[in-house]
Short mmCIF file of C-alpha atoms in Angstrom, two decimals:
data_model
loop_
_atom_site.label_atom_id
_atom_site.label_comp_id
_atom_site.label_asym_id
_atom_site.label_seq_id
_atom_site.Cartn_x
_atom_site.Cartn_y
_atom_site.Cartn_z
CA UNK A 1 82.45 134.54 -131.50
CA UNK A 2 83.12 130.72 -131.32
CA UNK A 3 79.65 128.82 -131.70
CA UNK A 4 79.24 125.58 -130.49
CA UNK A 5 76.88 123.47 -132.06
CA UNK A 6 75.35 119.98 -131.77
CA UNK A 7 74.57 118.15 -135.18
CA UNK A 8 72.03 115.21 -135.39
CA UNK A 9 71.94 113.24 -138.54
CA UNK A 10 69.09 110.71 -139.62
CA UNK A 11 70.25 107.18 -139.17
CA UNK A 12 69.27 103.71 -140.50
CA UNK A 13 67.05 102.11 -137.75
CA UNK A 14 68.56 98.70 -138.00
CA UNK A 15 72.25 99.58 -138.38
CA UNK A 16 72.62 102.94 -136.75
CA UNK A 17 74.54 104.15 -139.92
CA UNK A 18 73.89 107.31 -141.78
CA UNK A 19 70.90 107.53 -143.86
CA UNK A 20 70.95 108.40 -147.53
CA UNK A 21 70.04 111.80 -148.02
CA UNK A 22 70.05 114.85 -148.76
CA UNK A 23 67.78 115.96 -145.70
CA UNK A 24 66.78 119.71 -145.09
CA UNK A 25 68.13 121.27 -141.61
CA UNK A 26 66.56 122.17 -138.90
CA UNK A 27 68.33 124.87 -136.83
CA UNK A 28 67.37 126.06 -133.13
CA UNK A 29 69.83 128.91 -131.56
CA UNK A 30 68.91 128.41 -127.74
CA UNK A 31 70.55 130.65 -124.77
CA UNK A 32 69.38 128.05 -122.48
CA UNK A 33 72.06 125.43 -123.00
CA UNK A 34 71.45 123.03 -125.80
CA UNK A 35 71.68 119.99 -123.57
CA UNK A 36 69.02 121.42 -121.20
CA UNK A 37 66.96 118.53 -119.09
CA UNK A 38 63.60 118.07 -118.80
CA UNK A 39 61.34 120.31 -118.21
CA UNK A 40 63.91 122.93 -119.53
CA UNK A 41 64.24 121.15 -122.46
CA UNK A 42 60.78 122.39 -123.18
CA UNK A 43 62.10 125.88 -123.64
CA UNK A 44 65.16 124.65 -125.91
CA UNK A 45 67.94 121.91 -125.40
CA UNK A 46 68.28 118.44 -126.58
CA UNK A 47 67.65 116.70 -129.94
CA UNK A 48 64.04 116.12 -131.42
CA UNK A 49 64.07 112.63 -132.54
CA UNK A 50 60.69 112.33 -133.89
CA UNK A 51 61.71 115.03 -136.69
CA UNK A 52 65.43 113.50 -137.04
CA UNK A 53 64.06 110.26 -137.84
CA UNK A 54 61.79 111.61 -140.52
CA UNK A 55 64.60 112.85 -142.30
CA UNK A 56 65.84 115.96 -140.90
CA UNK A 57 69.16 117.14 -139.82
CA UNK A 58 69.00 119.04 -136.50
CA UNK A 59 71.46 121.68 -135.50
CA UNK A 60 71.13 122.95 -131.86
CA UNK A 61 73.44 126.18 -131.26
CA UNK A 62 74.24 127.84 -127.91
CA UNK A 63 73.91 131.70 -128.21
CA UNK A 64 76.74 133.81 -128.07
CA UNK A 65 78.03 134.34 -124.88
CA UNK A 66 75.93 131.12 -123.42
CA UNK A 67 76.37 127.65 -122.91
CA UNK A 68 79.57 126.63 -124.60
CA UNK A 69 79.63 129.26 -127.29
CA UNK A 70 82.15 132.28 -126.99
CA UNK A 71 81.41 136.16 -127.30
CA UNK A 72 79.49 138.36 -125.15
CA UNK A 73 75.71 137.81 -124.42
CA UNK A 74 73.33 140.56 -125.52
CA UNK A 75 69.60 139.92 -125.50
CA UNK A 76 68.53 139.95 -129.48
CA UNK A 77 71.50 142.24 -130.23
CA UNK A 78 72.85 143.02 -133.77
CA UNK A 79 75.73 140.61 -133.30
CA UNK A 80 73.12 137.78 -132.61
CA UNK A 81 70.87 138.44 -135.49
CA UNK A 82 74.00 138.37 -137.66
CA UNK A 83 74.92 135.05 -136.12
CA UNK A 84 71.62 133.64 -137.15
CA UNK A 85 72.04 134.84 -140.74
CA UNK A 86 75.59 133.07 -140.56
CA UNK A 87 74.39 130.17 -139.12
CA UNK A 88 71.63 129.65 -141.54
CA UNK A 89 74.00 129.89 -144.41
CA UNK A 90 76.34 127.22 -142.78
CA UNK A 91 73.77 125.10 -141.93
CA UNK A 92 72.52 124.74 -145.55
CA UNK A 93 76.02 123.51 -146.67
CA UNK A 94 76.41 120.70 -144.00
CA UNK A 95 77.20 117.53 -145.54
CA UNK A 96 74.31 115.78 -147.00
CA UNK A 97 72.18 118.60 -146.71
CA UNK A 98 69.56 119.60 -149.13
CA UNK A 99 70.20 123.38 -149.15
CA UNK A 100 67.16 124.16 -147.43
CA UNK A 101 66.62 125.55 -143.57
CA UNK A 102 63.93 125.88 -141.47
CA UNK A 103 63.91 127.13 -137.54
CA UNK A 104 61.76 126.20 -134.68
CA UNK A 105 61.84 126.20 -131.38
CA UNK A 106 60.02 128.06 -128.20
CA UNK A 107 60.43 131.44 -126.30
CA UNK A 108 63.72 132.99 -126.77
CA UNK A 109 64.46 130.71 -129.49
CA UNK A 110 60.97 131.91 -131.23
CA UNK A 111 61.69 135.48 -131.41
CA UNK A 112 65.35 134.64 -132.41
CA UNK A 113 63.59 132.93 -135.38
CA UNK A 114 61.67 136.35 -136.40
CA UNK A 115 64.69 138.69 -136.14
CA UNK A 116 66.62 135.86 -138.45
CA UNK A 117 64.07 135.39 -140.74
CA UNK A 118 63.82 139.32 -141.17
CA UNK A 119 67.43 139.84 -141.58
CA UNK A 120 68.44 136.74 -144.00
CA UNK A 121 67.39 138.64 -147.16
CA UNK A 122 65.53 137.20 -149.99
CA UNK A 123 66.50 133.72 -151.77
CA UNK A 124 68.08 132.72 -148.51
CA UNK A 125 68.29 128.90 -147.38
CA UNK A 126 65.73 129.87 -144.91
CA UNK A 127 62.59 128.72 -146.04
CA UNK A 128 60.21 128.18 -143.14
CA UNK A 129 60.13 128.96 -139.15
CA UNK A 130 57.79 127.52 -136.67
CA UNK A 131 57.97 130.03 -133.84
CA UNK A 132 55.80 129.07 -130.38
CA UNK A 133 55.18 131.42 -127.75
CA UNK A 134 57.04 134.50 -129.67
CA UNK A 135 56.84 137.97 -128.36
CA UNK A 136 55.58 140.94 -130.28
CA UNK A 137 57.32 143.91 -128.42
CA UNK A 138 59.38 142.32 -125.47
CA UNK A 139 58.60 145.81 -123.38
CA UNK A 140 55.19 145.88 -123.39
CA UNK A 141 54.45 142.15 -123.64
CA UNK A 142 56.83 141.27 -120.36
CA UNK A 143 58.79 144.21 -118.92
CA UNK A 144 55.88 146.35 -118.58
CA UNK A 145 52.63 144.46 -119.43
CA UNK A 146 49.80 146.67 -119.30
CA UNK A 147 51.89 149.83 -118.28
CA UNK A 148 52.86 147.52 -114.98
CA UNK A 149 56.64 146.93 -114.35
CA UNK A 150 57.17 143.31 -114.53
CA UNK A 151 60.67 143.78 -113.90
CA UNK A 152 61.02 140.88 -110.82
CA UNK A 153 60.09 138.69 -113.71
CA UNK A 154 62.94 139.79 -115.90
CA UNK A 155 65.25 139.24 -113.16
CA UNK A 156 63.74 135.81 -112.81
CA UNK A 157 64.31 135.26 -116.65
CA UNK A 158 68.01 136.56 -115.91
CA UNK A 159 68.51 134.10 -113.42
CA UNK A 160 66.87 131.12 -115.40
CA UNK A 161 69.31 131.92 -118.21
CA UNK A 162 72.28 131.95 -115.83
CA UNK A 163 71.48 128.71 -114.07
CA UNK A 164 71.07 126.73 -117.42
CA UNK A 165 73.93 128.07 -118.88
CA UNK A 166 76.23 126.80 -115.95
CA UNK A 167 73.96 123.45 -115.53
CA UNK A 168 74.00 122.61 -118.96
CA UNK A 169 77.81 122.75 -120.20
CA UNK A 170 78.76 121.17 -116.91
CA UNK A 171 76.50 118.11 -117.63
CA UNK A 172 78.18 118.33 -121.22
CA UNK A 173 81.47 118.58 -119.68
CA UNK A 174 80.85 115.38 -117.34
CA UNK A 175 79.19 113.50 -120.23
CA UNK A 176 82.24 114.01 -122.03
CA UNK A 177 84.13 112.51 -119.35
CA UNK A 178 85.71 115.59 -117.79
CA UNK A 179 87.08 116.52 -121.18
CA UNK A 180 86.39 119.86 -122.57
CA UNK A 181 84.99 120.63 -126.34
CA UNK A 182 88.17 121.82 -128.42
CA UNK A 183 88.48 125.66 -127.65
CA UNK A 184 85.32 125.45 -125.36
CA UNK A 185 87.71 126.43 -122.19
CA UNK A 186 86.19 124.05 -119.99
CA UNK A 187 84.24 124.49 -116.45
CA UNK A 188 86.43 127.79 -116.23
CA UNK A 189 84.92 129.46 -119.11
CA UNK A 190 81.29 128.22 -118.39
CA UNK A 191 81.39 130.11 -114.83
CA UNK A 192 82.91 132.94 -116.45
CA UNK A 193 79.82 133.06 -118.90
CA UNK A 194 77.39 132.72 -116.36
CA UNK A 195 79.49 135.80 -114.40
CA UNK A 196 78.85 137.67 -117.64
CA UNK A 197 75.47 136.95 -117.40
CA UNK A 198 74.77 138.43 -114.17
CA UNK A 199 76.80 141.08 -114.89
CA UNK A 200 74.11 141.83 -117.95
CA UNK A 201 71.11 141.32 -116.24
CA UNK A 202 72.02 142.80 -112.87
CA UNK A 203 72.51 146.31 -113.64
CA UNK A 204 69.45 146.48 -116.15
CA UNK A 205 67.12 145.23 -113.71
CA UNK A 206 68.62 147.91 -111.17
CA UNK A 207 68.75 150.73 -113.49
CA UNK A 208 64.71 149.99 -114.31
CA UNK A 209 63.70 149.39 -110.93
CA UNK A 210 65.35 153.03 -109.89
CA UNK A 211 63.57 154.88 -112.66
CA UNK A 212 66.57 155.01 -114.94
CA UNK A 213 66.45 154.64 -118.99
CA UNK A 214 65.39 150.92 -119.29
CA UNK A 215 62.36 151.56 -117.35
CA UNK A 216 60.88 153.32 -120.32
CA UNK A 217 60.25 152.08 -123.66
CA UNK A 218 63.27 153.33 -125.64
CA UNK A 219 66.46 152.56 -127.63
CA UNK A 220 67.41 149.71 -125.22
CA UNK A 221 64.02 147.71 -126.00
CA UNK A 222 64.19 148.63 -129.68
CA UNK A 223 66.25 145.75 -130.30
CA UNK A 224 63.83 143.31 -128.55
CA UNK A 225 60.82 144.19 -130.76
CA UNK A 226 59.69 141.84 -133.47
CA UNK A 227 56.59 143.83 -134.76
CA UNK A 228 59.30 146.48 -136.23
CA UNK A 229 60.84 143.67 -138.48
CA UNK A 230 57.73 141.99 -139.73
CA UNK A 231 57.91 143.81 -142.99
CA UNK A 232 61.09 142.26 -143.71
CA UNK A 233 60.30 138.51 -142.89
CA UNK A 234 57.01 138.87 -145.40
CA UNK A 235 59.55 140.63 -148.16
CA UNK A 236 62.06 137.53 -147.68
CA UNK A 237 59.23 135.29 -148.35
CA UNK A 238 60.13 133.14 -145.24
CA UNK A 239 56.96 131.06 -144.33
CA UNK A 240 55.77 131.21 -140.53
CA UNK A 241 53.45 129.16 -138.46
CA UNK A 242 53.25 130.87 -134.99
CA UNK A 243 51.78 129.10 -132.29
CA UNK A 244 50.56 131.04 -129.09
CA UNK A 245 48.79 130.70 -125.79
CA UNK A 246 45.94 132.62 -124.09
CA UNK A 247 47.69 132.28 -120.86
CA UNK A 248 51.39 132.82 -122.29
CA UNK A 249 53.18 135.54 -120.95
CA UNK A 250 53.44 136.60 -124.59
CA UNK A 251 49.60 136.22 -124.91
CA UNK A 252 49.09 138.99 -127.22
CA UNK A 253 52.21 138.39 -129.15
CA UNK A 254 51.17 135.68 -131.63
CA UNK A 255 48.08 137.27 -132.69
CA UNK A 256 49.79 140.59 -133.11
CA UNK A 257 52.41 138.84 -135.12
CA UNK A 258 49.83 136.95 -137.40
CA UNK A 259 47.95 140.21 -138.05
CA UNK A 260 51.22 141.99 -138.89
CA UNK A 261 52.39 139.66 -141.20
CA UNK A 262 49.16 139.04 -142.98
CA UNK A 263 48.35 143.13 -143.47
CA UNK A 264 52.14 143.50 -145.06
CA UNK A 265 51.50 140.31 -147.27
CA UNK A 266 48.38 142.36 -148.33
CA UNK A 267 50.39 145.68 -148.66
CA UNK A 268 48.67 147.28 -145.60
CA UNK A 269 50.21 148.80 -142.69
CA UNK A 270 51.66 146.14 -140.20
CA UNK A 271 50.35 147.56 -136.92
CA UNK A 272 46.96 148.07 -138.22
CA UNK A 273 44.08 145.59 -137.26
CA UNK A 274 43.36 143.38 -140.22
CA UNK A 275 40.13 144.46 -142.53
CA UNK A 276 37.61 141.44 -143.04
CA UNK A 277 38.05 139.87 -145.90
CA UNK A 278 41.50 141.13 -146.68
CA UNK A 279 43.34 138.74 -148.78
CA UNK A 280 45.53 136.32 -146.62
CA UNK A 281 48.88 134.62 -147.53
CA UNK A 282 48.66 130.75 -146.71
CA UNK A 283 52.28 130.73 -145.95
CA UNK A 284 51.25 132.94 -142.74
CA UNK A 285 49.34 130.70 -140.08
CA UNK A 286 48.57 130.81 -136.46
CA UNK A 287 47.51 128.40 -133.84
CA UNK A 288 46.11 129.73 -130.46
CA UNK A 289 44.85 127.33 -127.60
CA UNK A 290 44.43 127.91 -123.80
CA UNK A 291 48.27 126.95 -123.17
CA UNK A 292 50.73 128.68 -120.83
CA UNK A 293 54.35 129.56 -121.86
CA UNK A 294 55.57 125.87 -121.08
CA UNK A 295 52.84 123.56 -121.81
CA UNK A 296 51.96 119.81 -122.86
CA UNK A 297 49.26 121.74 -125.33
CA UNK A 298 46.59 119.65 -124.15
CA UNK A 299 48.31 116.43 -125.71
CA UNK A 300 48.03 118.15 -129.31
CA UNK A 301 51.00 116.77 -131.19
CA UNK A 302 52.78 119.77 -131.86
CA UNK A 303 55.82 117.81 -133.44
CA UNK A 304 53.77 116.20 -136.05
CA UNK A 305 52.44 119.75 -137.15
CA UNK A 306 55.91 120.98 -137.17
CA UNK A 307 56.77 118.01 -139.46
CA UNK A 308 53.87 118.64 -141.67
CA UNK A 309 54.84 122.41 -142.10
CA UNK A 310 58.42 121.59 -142.72
CA UNK A 311 57.78 118.63 -145.25
CA UNK A 312 55.91 121.00 -147.33
CA UNK A 313 58.54 124.07 -147.21
CA UNK A 314 61.43 122.23 -147.00
CA UNK A 315 60.75 119.09 -148.93
CA UNK A 316 58.44 120.58 -151.00
CA UNK A 317 55.76 117.81 -150.48
CA UNK A 318 52.14 118.74 -151.62
CA UNK A 319 50.59 116.44 -149.68
CA UNK A 320 51.75 118.04 -146.28
CA UNK A 321 50.22 121.51 -147.75
CA UNK A 322 47.63 123.00 -144.99
CA UNK A 323 44.18 123.88 -146.33
CA UNK A 324 41.75 126.36 -144.99
CA UNK A 325 41.40 129.35 -143.15
CA UNK A 326 44.95 130.47 -141.52
CA UNK A 327 44.24 131.09 -138.08
CA UNK A 328 42.86 128.47 -135.77
CA UNK A 329 42.29 128.49 -132.38
CA UNK A 330 40.81 126.86 -129.13
CA UNK A 331 38.34 129.28 -126.95
CA UNK A 332 38.86 129.22 -123.03
CA UNK A 333 36.89 126.51 -121.53
CA UNK A 334 35.76 124.92 -124.77
CA UNK A 335 36.91 121.77 -126.48
CA UNK A 336 35.94 123.21 -129.69
CA UNK A 337 38.41 124.57 -132.44
CA UNK A 338 37.44 127.51 -134.82
CA UNK A 339 38.77 128.75 -137.93
CA UNK A 340 39.03 132.13 -139.05
CA UNK A 341 40.95 134.17 -141.43
CA UNK A 342 41.16 137.62 -139.75
CA UNK A 343 42.36 139.11 -136.27
CA UNK A 344 40.30 140.65 -134.92
CA UNK A 345 37.44 138.06 -135.95
CA UNK A 346 35.27 139.62 -138.74
CA UNK A 347 32.26 137.79 -137.12
CA UNK A 348 32.72 139.59 -133.87
CA UNK A 349 30.06 142.36 -132.95
CA UNK A 350 31.81 145.07 -130.44
CA UNK A 351 29.29 145.04 -127.35
CA UNK A 352 29.46 147.58 -124.61
CA UNK A 353 28.48 146.73 -120.96
CA UNK A 354 28.31 149.15 -117.99
CA UNK A 355 29.12 148.39 -114.45
CA UNK A 356 26.02 148.79 -112.21
CA UNK A 357 25.87 149.24 -108.54
CA UNK A 358 23.84 146.11 -108.27
CA UNK A 359 26.81 144.17 -109.37
CA UNK A 360 25.68 143.84 -112.71
CA UNK A 361 27.26 143.74 -116.15
CA UNK A 362 24.40 145.69 -118.09
CA UNK A 363 23.97 146.87 -121.59
CA UNK A 364 22.44 150.20 -120.69
CA UNK A 365 24.12 152.61 -118.41
CA UNK A 366 22.19 153.59 -115.06
CA UNK A 367 20.60 157.07 -115.19
CA UNK A 368 22.74 158.32 -112.36
CA UNK A 369 26.34 157.97 -111.33
CA UNK A 370 27.17 155.34 -108.87
CA UNK A 371 30.02 154.92 -106.56
CA UNK A 372 31.86 151.62 -105.40
CA UNK A 373 34.67 151.60 -102.69
CA UNK A 374 37.47 148.86 -103.13
CA UNK A 375 39.72 148.83 -100.52
CA UNK A 376 43.39 148.85 -101.43
CA UNK A 377 45.43 146.14 -100.18
CA UNK A 378 48.92 144.82 -101.49
CA UNK A 379 48.75 141.30 -102.23
CA UNK A 380 51.38 138.64 -102.32
CA UNK A 381 51.46 135.96 -105.05
CA UNK A 382 48.08 133.97 -105.18
CA UNK A 383 48.03 130.30 -106.72
CA UNK A 384 46.01 130.70 -109.77
CA UNK A 385 46.05 131.49 -113.61
CA UNK A 386 48.17 135.08 -113.33
CA UNK A 387 50.88 133.45 -110.99
CA UNK A 388 50.99 130.27 -113.42
CA UNK A 389 51.27 132.78 -116.19
CA UNK A 390 54.27 134.56 -115.08
CA UNK A 391 55.94 131.76 -113.61
CA UNK A 392 55.86 130.56 -117.52
CA UNK A 393 53.30 127.51 -116.44
CA UNK A 394 55.98 125.45 -115.18
CA UNK A 395 53.98 124.46 -111.87
CA UNK A 396 50.98 122.56 -114.12
CA UNK A 397 53.68 121.22 -116.76
CA UNK A 398 55.47 119.24 -113.89
CA UNK A 399 52.16 118.41 -112.54
CA UNK A 400 50.65 117.22 -115.65
CA UNK A 401 53.69 115.32 -116.74
CA UNK A 402 53.52 113.62 -113.37
CA UNK A 403 50.18 112.50 -114.15
CA UNK A 404 48.42 115.08 -111.81
CA UNK A 405 46.90 117.86 -114.09
CA UNK A 406 46.37 121.37 -112.45
CA UNK A 407 43.98 123.53 -114.51
CA UNK A 408 44.18 127.25 -112.95
CA UNK A 409 42.45 128.60 -115.74
CA UNK A 410 39.09 126.50 -114.95
CA UNK A 411 38.69 128.42 -111.74
CA UNK A 412 39.44 132.05 -110.96
CA UNK A 413 37.45 132.33 -107.65
CA UNK A 414 40.74 132.51 -105.42
CA UNK A 415 41.45 136.03 -107.22
CA UNK A 416 38.00 137.10 -106.89
CA UNK A 417 38.47 137.27 -102.83
CA UNK A 418 38.03 141.15 -102.08
CA UNK A 419 37.59 142.18 -105.70
CA UNK A 420 34.50 144.15 -106.97
CA UNK A 421 32.57 141.64 -109.30
CA UNK A 422 29.98 142.55 -111.87
CA UNK A 423 28.29 139.72 -113.55
CA UNK A 424 25.88 139.72 -116.81
CA UNK A 425 22.97 138.05 -116.82
CA UNK A 426 22.70 134.32 -117.89
CA UNK A 427 23.39 134.14 -121.85
CA UNK A 428 20.14 132.48 -123.48
CA UNK A 429 22.63 130.74 -126.26
CA UNK A 430 26.05 129.41 -126.53
CA UNK A 431 28.31 132.67 -127.01
CA UNK A 432 31.91 133.20 -128.02
CA UNK A 433 33.52 136.23 -126.44
CA UNK A 434 36.27 137.35 -128.56
CA UNK A 435 38.71 140.18 -128.03
CA UNK A 436 40.18 142.48 -127.96
CA UNK A 437 38.49 143.78 -124.79
CA UNK A 438 38.99 147.05 -122.83
CA UNK A 439 37.76 148.51 -119.57
CA UNK A 440 37.28 152.12 -118.95
CA UNK A 441 37.48 152.97 -114.90
CA UNK A 442 37.02 156.39 -113.73
CA UNK A 443 38.69 156.23 -110.27
CA UNK A 444 40.40 158.44 -107.67
CA UNK A 445 42.69 156.82 -104.94
CA UNK A 446 43.92 157.59 -101.66
CA UNK A 447 47.00 156.16 -102.11
CA UNK A 448 50.20 157.37 -103.76
CA UNK A 449 50.47 154.54 -106.11
CA UNK A 450 47.84 152.41 -107.05
CA UNK A 451 47.39 149.08 -109.55
CA UNK A 452 44.65 147.95 -111.10
CA UNK A 453 43.97 144.68 -112.18
CA UNK A 454 40.53 143.29 -114.14
CA UNK A 455 39.82 139.74 -114.85
CA UNK A 456 37.36 138.65 -117.36
CA UNK A 457 35.53 135.47 -116.60
CA UNK A 458 33.28 132.94 -118.09
CA UNK A 459 30.81 131.62 -115.35
CA UNK A 460 29.87 128.27 -115.73
CA UNK A 461 26.38 127.33 -115.30
CA UNK A 462 26.67 125.21 -112.23
CA UNK A 463 27.37 126.45 -108.53
CA UNK A 464 28.60 129.68 -110.27
CA UNK A 465 31.83 128.33 -110.80
CA UNK A 466 34.13 130.44 -113.19
CA UNK A 467 35.15 128.66 -116.05
CA UNK A 468 37.98 130.64 -117.13
#
């Protein structure tokens, strides 16, 4: 492999000359092209001036077989993980580097951080990572969420990879006046890498669609399961600040990664729920909010959080240390921030409700069995929270950037049309609903295939409008 990297050094604002160091290094390894234009830059691409100006060397590298990097692409394959280890070691020795490395980025870049942090070994230059919207188990989080195949989504991801990896290096080529980087191969090599990616994703999805091995959890998907490497991350002592979204395509990933890492640090199995009051490690933190995969985070200054995190772990600045409970979240439909230690929340009281024939959710089961009929109908995409979730939030992100914010999570009535709806009595006091939440349905169907989707909405007090 011949990796291609862009390196950005801090400079003196008045002169533009290199600033005095040494500085920590922030590394991102992206499959989307390291020169991604907005809004694609949200998922990895381009420099981060906010961090660079505050004393960080930033290194952006194209993943093996993507962008301007040579080699063959394979999602989270062992060679890619070893590339991450090698890049960390190389970045720590860059001119004017202080020998300490952090990693940051969203989506694929976030998952890549977890695999790299697990493989670097103890006493590595990699001291801290900041993964945003990372999966816990790619098969269950994306390919077959809830047991439902989302292969069209995987195919769309593959098309996005291919598009960005043709567009971005092409932009770079013309930005250099039509001169390729040395050993990059120019536009012919860029087009070949695009063809290679189509050959990777095309057969993968085709095999899954016809019921082949990739349609089921197995060896192919094992390489895309960060949950199995969480113990190694904890053993290596890497500090991890996770960010997740309740509406993310990987919505279950961040809380499960948090619980797994905290469990391992406490000497417990990674896959178990956290025990109330168990010891928690300050170097493992989670921030959750009502965000999609691509988001402006409701104007939350995420880069300021990254700066503080890396200042503490890479510059050893005690003033940047985080205090208090390591789990911080904002509930859907509320501006309030909550702080906790455990996931699931220790304060939550498991409560059972039953579906009644009156269209109510009741705390007591009906004395007699009741039956409800739901006509099965195939539905195309319906604008709303689910469609926005699986299109990565791009629509609402672009609209927000243009000054016309869209909040699909505030009104779910479109998806209630033609559905069976069950509603509780109004709550007498403000109540926080905190999962995990399960639904058990006994049903028979007259169709050979049936898909059941359940939504839990908080209904606002005015006009019966669902709040989220």
